[in-house]
Coordinates of C-alpha atoms and ligand atoms in Angstrom, one line a residue:
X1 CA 17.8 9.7 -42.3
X2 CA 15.3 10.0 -44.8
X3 CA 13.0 7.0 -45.7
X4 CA 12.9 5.2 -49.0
X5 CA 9.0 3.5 -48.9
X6 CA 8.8 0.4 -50.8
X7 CA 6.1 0.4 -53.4
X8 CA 3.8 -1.6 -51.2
X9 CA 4.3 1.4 -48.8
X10 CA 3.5 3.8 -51.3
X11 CA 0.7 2.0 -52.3
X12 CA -0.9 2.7 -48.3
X13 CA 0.1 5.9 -48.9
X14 CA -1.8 6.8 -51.5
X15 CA -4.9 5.5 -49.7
X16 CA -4.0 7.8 -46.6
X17 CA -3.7 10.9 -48.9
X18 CA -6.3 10.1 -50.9
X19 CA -8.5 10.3 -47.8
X20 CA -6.6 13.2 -46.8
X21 CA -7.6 15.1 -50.1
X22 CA -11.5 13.7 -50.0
X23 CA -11.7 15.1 -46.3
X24 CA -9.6 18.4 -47.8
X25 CA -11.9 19.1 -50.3
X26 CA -15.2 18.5 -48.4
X27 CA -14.4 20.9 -45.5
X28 CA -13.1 23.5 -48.2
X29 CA -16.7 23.0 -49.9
X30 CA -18.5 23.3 -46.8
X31 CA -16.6 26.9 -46.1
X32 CA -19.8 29.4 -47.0
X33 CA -20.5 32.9 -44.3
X34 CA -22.2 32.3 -41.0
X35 CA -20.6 29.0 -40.3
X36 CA -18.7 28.4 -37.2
X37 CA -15.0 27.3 -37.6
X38 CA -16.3 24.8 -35.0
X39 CA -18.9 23.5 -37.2
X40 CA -16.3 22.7 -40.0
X41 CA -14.4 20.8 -37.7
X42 CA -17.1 18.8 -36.5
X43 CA -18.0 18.0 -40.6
X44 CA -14.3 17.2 -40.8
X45 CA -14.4 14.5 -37.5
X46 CA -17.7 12.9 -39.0
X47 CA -16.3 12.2 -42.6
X48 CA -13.2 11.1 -41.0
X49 CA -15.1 8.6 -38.7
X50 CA -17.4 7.6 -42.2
X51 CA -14.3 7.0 -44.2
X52 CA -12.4 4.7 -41.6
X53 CA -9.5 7.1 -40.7
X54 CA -8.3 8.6 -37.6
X55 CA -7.4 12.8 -37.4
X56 CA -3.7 12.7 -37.3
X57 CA -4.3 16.2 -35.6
X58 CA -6.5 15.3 -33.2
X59 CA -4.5 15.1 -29.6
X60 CA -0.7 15.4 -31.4
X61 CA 1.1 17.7 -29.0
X62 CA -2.9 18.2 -27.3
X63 CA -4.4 19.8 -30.3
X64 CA -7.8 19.8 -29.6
X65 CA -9.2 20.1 -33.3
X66 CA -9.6 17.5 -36.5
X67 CA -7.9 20.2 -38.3
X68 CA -6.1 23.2 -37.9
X69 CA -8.8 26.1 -39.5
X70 CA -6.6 29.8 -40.0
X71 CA -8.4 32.6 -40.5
X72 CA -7.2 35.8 -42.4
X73 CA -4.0 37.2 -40.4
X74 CA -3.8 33.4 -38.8
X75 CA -1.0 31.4 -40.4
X76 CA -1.3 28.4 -39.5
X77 CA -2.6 25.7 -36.5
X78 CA -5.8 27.8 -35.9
X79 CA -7.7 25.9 -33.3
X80 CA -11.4 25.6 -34.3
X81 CA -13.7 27.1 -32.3
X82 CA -16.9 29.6 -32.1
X83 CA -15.1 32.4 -34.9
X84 CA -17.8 32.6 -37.8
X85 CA -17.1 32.7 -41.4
X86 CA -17.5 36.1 -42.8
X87 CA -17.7 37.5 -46.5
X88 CA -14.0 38.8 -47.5
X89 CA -12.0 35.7 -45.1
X90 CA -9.9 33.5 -46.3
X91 CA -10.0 30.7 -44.6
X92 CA -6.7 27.7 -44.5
X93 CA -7.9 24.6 -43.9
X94 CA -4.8 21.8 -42.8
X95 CA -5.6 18.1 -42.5
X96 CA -4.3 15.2 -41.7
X97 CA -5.4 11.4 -41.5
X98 CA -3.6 8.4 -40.4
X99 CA -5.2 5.2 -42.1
X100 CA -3.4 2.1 -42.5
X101 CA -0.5 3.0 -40.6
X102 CA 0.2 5.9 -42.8
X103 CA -0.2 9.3 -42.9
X104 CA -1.9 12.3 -45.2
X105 CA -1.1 15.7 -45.0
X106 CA -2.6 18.0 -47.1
X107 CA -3.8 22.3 -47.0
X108 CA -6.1 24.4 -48.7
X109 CA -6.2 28.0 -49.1
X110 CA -10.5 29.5 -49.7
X111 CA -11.9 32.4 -50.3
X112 CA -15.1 33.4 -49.1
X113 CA -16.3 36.1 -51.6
X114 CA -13.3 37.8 -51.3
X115 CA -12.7 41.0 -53.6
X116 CA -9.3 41.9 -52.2
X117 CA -7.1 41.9 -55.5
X118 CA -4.0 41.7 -53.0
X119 CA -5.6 38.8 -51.0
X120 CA -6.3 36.5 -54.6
X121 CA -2.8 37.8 -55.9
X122 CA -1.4 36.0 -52.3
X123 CA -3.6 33.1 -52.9
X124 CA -2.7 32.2 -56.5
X125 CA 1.2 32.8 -55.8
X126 CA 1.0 30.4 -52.8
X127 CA -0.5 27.9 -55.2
X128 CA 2.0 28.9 -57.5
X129 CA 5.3 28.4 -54.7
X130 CA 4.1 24.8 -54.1
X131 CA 3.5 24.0 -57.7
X132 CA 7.4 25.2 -58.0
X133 CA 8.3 23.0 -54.9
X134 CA 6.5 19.6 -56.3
X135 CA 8.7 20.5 -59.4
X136 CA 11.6 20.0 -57.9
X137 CA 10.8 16.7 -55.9
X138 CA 12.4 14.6 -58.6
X139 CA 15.1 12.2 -58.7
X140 CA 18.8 13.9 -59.2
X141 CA 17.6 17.2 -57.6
X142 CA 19.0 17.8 -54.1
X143 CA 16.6 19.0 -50.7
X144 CA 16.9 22.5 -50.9
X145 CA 15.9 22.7 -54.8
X146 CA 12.8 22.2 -53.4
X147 CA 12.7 25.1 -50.7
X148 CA 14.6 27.6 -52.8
X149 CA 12.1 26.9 -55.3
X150 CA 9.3 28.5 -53.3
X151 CA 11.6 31.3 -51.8
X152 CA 12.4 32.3 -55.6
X153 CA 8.4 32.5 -56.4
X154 CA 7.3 34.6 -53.2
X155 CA 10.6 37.0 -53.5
X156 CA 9.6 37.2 -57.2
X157 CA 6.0 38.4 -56.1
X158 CA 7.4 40.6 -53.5
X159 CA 5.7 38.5 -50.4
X160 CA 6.5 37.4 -46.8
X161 CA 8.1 33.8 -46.6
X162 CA 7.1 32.7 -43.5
X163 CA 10.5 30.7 -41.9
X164 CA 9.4 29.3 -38.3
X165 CA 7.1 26.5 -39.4
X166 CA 8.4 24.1 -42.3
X167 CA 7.4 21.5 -44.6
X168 CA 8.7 17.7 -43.7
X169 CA 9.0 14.1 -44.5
X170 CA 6.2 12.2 -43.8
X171 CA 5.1 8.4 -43.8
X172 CA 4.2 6.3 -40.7
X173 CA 4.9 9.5 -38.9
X174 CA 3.2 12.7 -39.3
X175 CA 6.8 14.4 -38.9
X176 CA 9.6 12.1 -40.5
X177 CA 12.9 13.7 -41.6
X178 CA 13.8 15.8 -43.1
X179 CA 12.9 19.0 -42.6
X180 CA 12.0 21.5 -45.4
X181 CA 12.5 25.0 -45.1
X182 CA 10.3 27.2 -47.7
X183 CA 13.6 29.0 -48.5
X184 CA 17.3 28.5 -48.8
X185 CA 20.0 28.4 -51.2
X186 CA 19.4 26.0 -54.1
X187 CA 22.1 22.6 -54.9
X188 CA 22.4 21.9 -51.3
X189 CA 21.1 18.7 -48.9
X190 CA 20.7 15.3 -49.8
X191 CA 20.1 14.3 -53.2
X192 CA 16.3 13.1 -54.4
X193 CA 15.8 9.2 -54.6
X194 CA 12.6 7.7 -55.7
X195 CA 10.2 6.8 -52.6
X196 CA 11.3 9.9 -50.8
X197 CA 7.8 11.0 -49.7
X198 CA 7.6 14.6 -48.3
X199 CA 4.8 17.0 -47.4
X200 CA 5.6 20.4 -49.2
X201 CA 3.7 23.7 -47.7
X202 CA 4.6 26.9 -48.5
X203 CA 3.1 29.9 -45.9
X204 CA 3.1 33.2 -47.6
X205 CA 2.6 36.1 -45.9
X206 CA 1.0 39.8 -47.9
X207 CA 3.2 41.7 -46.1
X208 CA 6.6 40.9 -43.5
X209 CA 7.7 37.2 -42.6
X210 CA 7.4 37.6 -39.3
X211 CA 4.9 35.5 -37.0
X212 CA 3.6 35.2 -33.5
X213 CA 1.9 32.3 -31.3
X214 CA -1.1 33.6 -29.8
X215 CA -2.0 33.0 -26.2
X216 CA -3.6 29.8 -26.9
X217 CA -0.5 28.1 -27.6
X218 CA -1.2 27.1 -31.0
X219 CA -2.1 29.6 -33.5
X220 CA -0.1 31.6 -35.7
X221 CA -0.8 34.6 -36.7
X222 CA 1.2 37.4 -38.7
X223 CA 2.8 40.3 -36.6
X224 CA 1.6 42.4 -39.0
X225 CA -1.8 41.2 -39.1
X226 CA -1.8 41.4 -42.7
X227 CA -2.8 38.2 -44.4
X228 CA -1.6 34.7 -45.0
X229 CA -1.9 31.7 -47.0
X230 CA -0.9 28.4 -47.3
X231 CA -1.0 24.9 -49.3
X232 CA 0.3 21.8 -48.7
X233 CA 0.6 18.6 -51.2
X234 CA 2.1 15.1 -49.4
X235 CA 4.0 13.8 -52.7
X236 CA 6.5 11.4 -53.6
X237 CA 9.2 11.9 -55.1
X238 CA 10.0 9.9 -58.8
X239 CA 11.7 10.3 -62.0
X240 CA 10.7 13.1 -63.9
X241 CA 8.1 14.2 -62.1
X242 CA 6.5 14.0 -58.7
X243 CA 3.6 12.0 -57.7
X244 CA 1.3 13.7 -55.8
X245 CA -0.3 11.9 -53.9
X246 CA -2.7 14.3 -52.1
X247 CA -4.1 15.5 -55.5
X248 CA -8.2 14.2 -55.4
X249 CA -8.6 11.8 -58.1
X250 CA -12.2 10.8 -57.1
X251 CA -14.6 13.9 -57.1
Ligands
LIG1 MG1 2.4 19.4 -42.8

C-alpha cells in the first residue's frame, strides 16, 4: 500500500529533506585527502545534533555510523571507520535524518581529484539515471517507468545496474512501500498519484552488476572490484513534474 501524504505531511517533509540535503552537502564539502571516513562521520553526527535531527542510520538494523560512507569498489552501506581519503577515490556519501516525525534520504556521489575519464563518465551517468527516474515520478505514469528509466540510461552507457539493493517509499518510515527496482520493464505497477513520496537511487557499477557483503555485515562492494556510484533524491511525486524535495535550496 503506498501512502498518499496530505500536504501538511509534505510540508514536514520537506523540512526532513531539507536537513537531509544541508547535512548531504556539508559532509560532501568536507571530503578533501588525508581525512578519515571516521572523521566525516563524526562532522555528519555534530551537524545533525546542531540542526535538531536525529541520524535515521544511526542503530537501524545496528548500523553503527551517521551515514553510510562507500569508498571506490564499495557500493553502498560502507561503515565509517579509520580508511583515509586518498587522491583518485570516489567517495558515496548516504544520509538520512528523521526530524519531525519524518524522514530524509538523500546520496552523493565525490570525487577526490579524480582523473579517471571512466570513473567521471560513471559519475555523470549515475547523475544522469536518477535525473531520468525523478522524470518519471509524475502523476499518470505507472512504478516501473521510474525503474526502467534508469535501466534504459546505464544499458545505454554500457554500465553495471546494480539489482540487490533498491530505491523505496519513504515517509514516517525510512523504508515504506513500495519498492523500486533500478530496472524493469516499463508500463507496469501502480499508477503515480500526487503525494506519493519515494526515494530514487540508482547504483551503477563501471563494470558487471554483481555485488558482495563483506565480512562486516554491511558493506557492499562490487565482485569485480571495479567501481561504483550512486545518488539518491527523496521526491514527491506531482503533476508534471516531480518535486524534489532533497534538492538544497539554502546554500
Ligand atoms: Mg534510500
Amino acid at each position: 500500500m503506498i501512502k498518499i501524504k496530505s500536504t501538511a505531511e509534505l510540508e514536514r517533509m520537506r523540512a526532513s529533506c531539507q536537513m537531509a540535503a544541508t547535512v548531504r552537502d556539508r559532509v560532501a564539502k568536507a571530503i578533501k585527502p588525508g581525512v578519515t571516513t571516521q572523521e566525516l562521520d563524526e562532522y555528519a553526527r555534530d551537524l545533525i545534533a546542531d540542526l535538531g535531527g536525529r541520524s535515521a542510520f544511526l542503530g537501524y538494523r545496528g548500523f553503527p555510523g551517521h551515514i553510510c560512507v562507500s569508498v571506490n569498489d564499495e557500493v553502498v552501506h560502507g561503515i565509517p571507520g579509520k580508511r583515509v581519503v586518498q587522491l583518485g577515490d570516489i567517495l558515496s556519501v548516504d544520509f538520512g535524518v528523521v526530524y519531525d516525525g519524518f524522514v530524509g534520504d538523500t546520496a552523493t556521489t565525490v570525487m577526490v581529484g579524480v582523473t579517471d575519464s571512466e570513473v567521471i563518465r560513471l559519475i555523470a551517468v549515475t547523475e544522469e539515471a536518477l535525473q531520468a527516474a525523478i522524470d518519471q515520478a509524475v502523476v499518470g505514469k505507472r512504478l516501473s517507468d521510474i525503474s526502467h528509466a534508469v535501466e534504459k540510461v546505464a544499458v545505454a552507457a554500457g554500465l553495471g545496474v546494480v539489482r540487490d539493493f533498491v530505491g523505496h517509499g519513504i515517509g514516517r518510515k525510512m523504508h515504506e512501500d513500495p519498492q523500486i527496482p533500478n530496472f524493469g520493464a516499463p508500463g507496469r505497477g501502480p499508477k503515480l498519484r500526487a503525494g506519493m513520496t519515494f526515494a530514487l537511487e540508482p547504483m551503477l557499477n563501471l563494470g558487471s552488476a554483481e555485488v558482495e557483503v563483506m565480512a562486516d555485515g554491511w558493506t557492499v562492494l562490487t565482485k569485480d572490484r571495479k567501481p561504483s556510484a550512486h545518488f539518491e533524491h527523496t521526491v514527491a511525486v506531482a503533476e508534471g513534474q516531480a518535486e524534489i524535495l532533497t534538492l538544497a535550496k539554502n546554500e
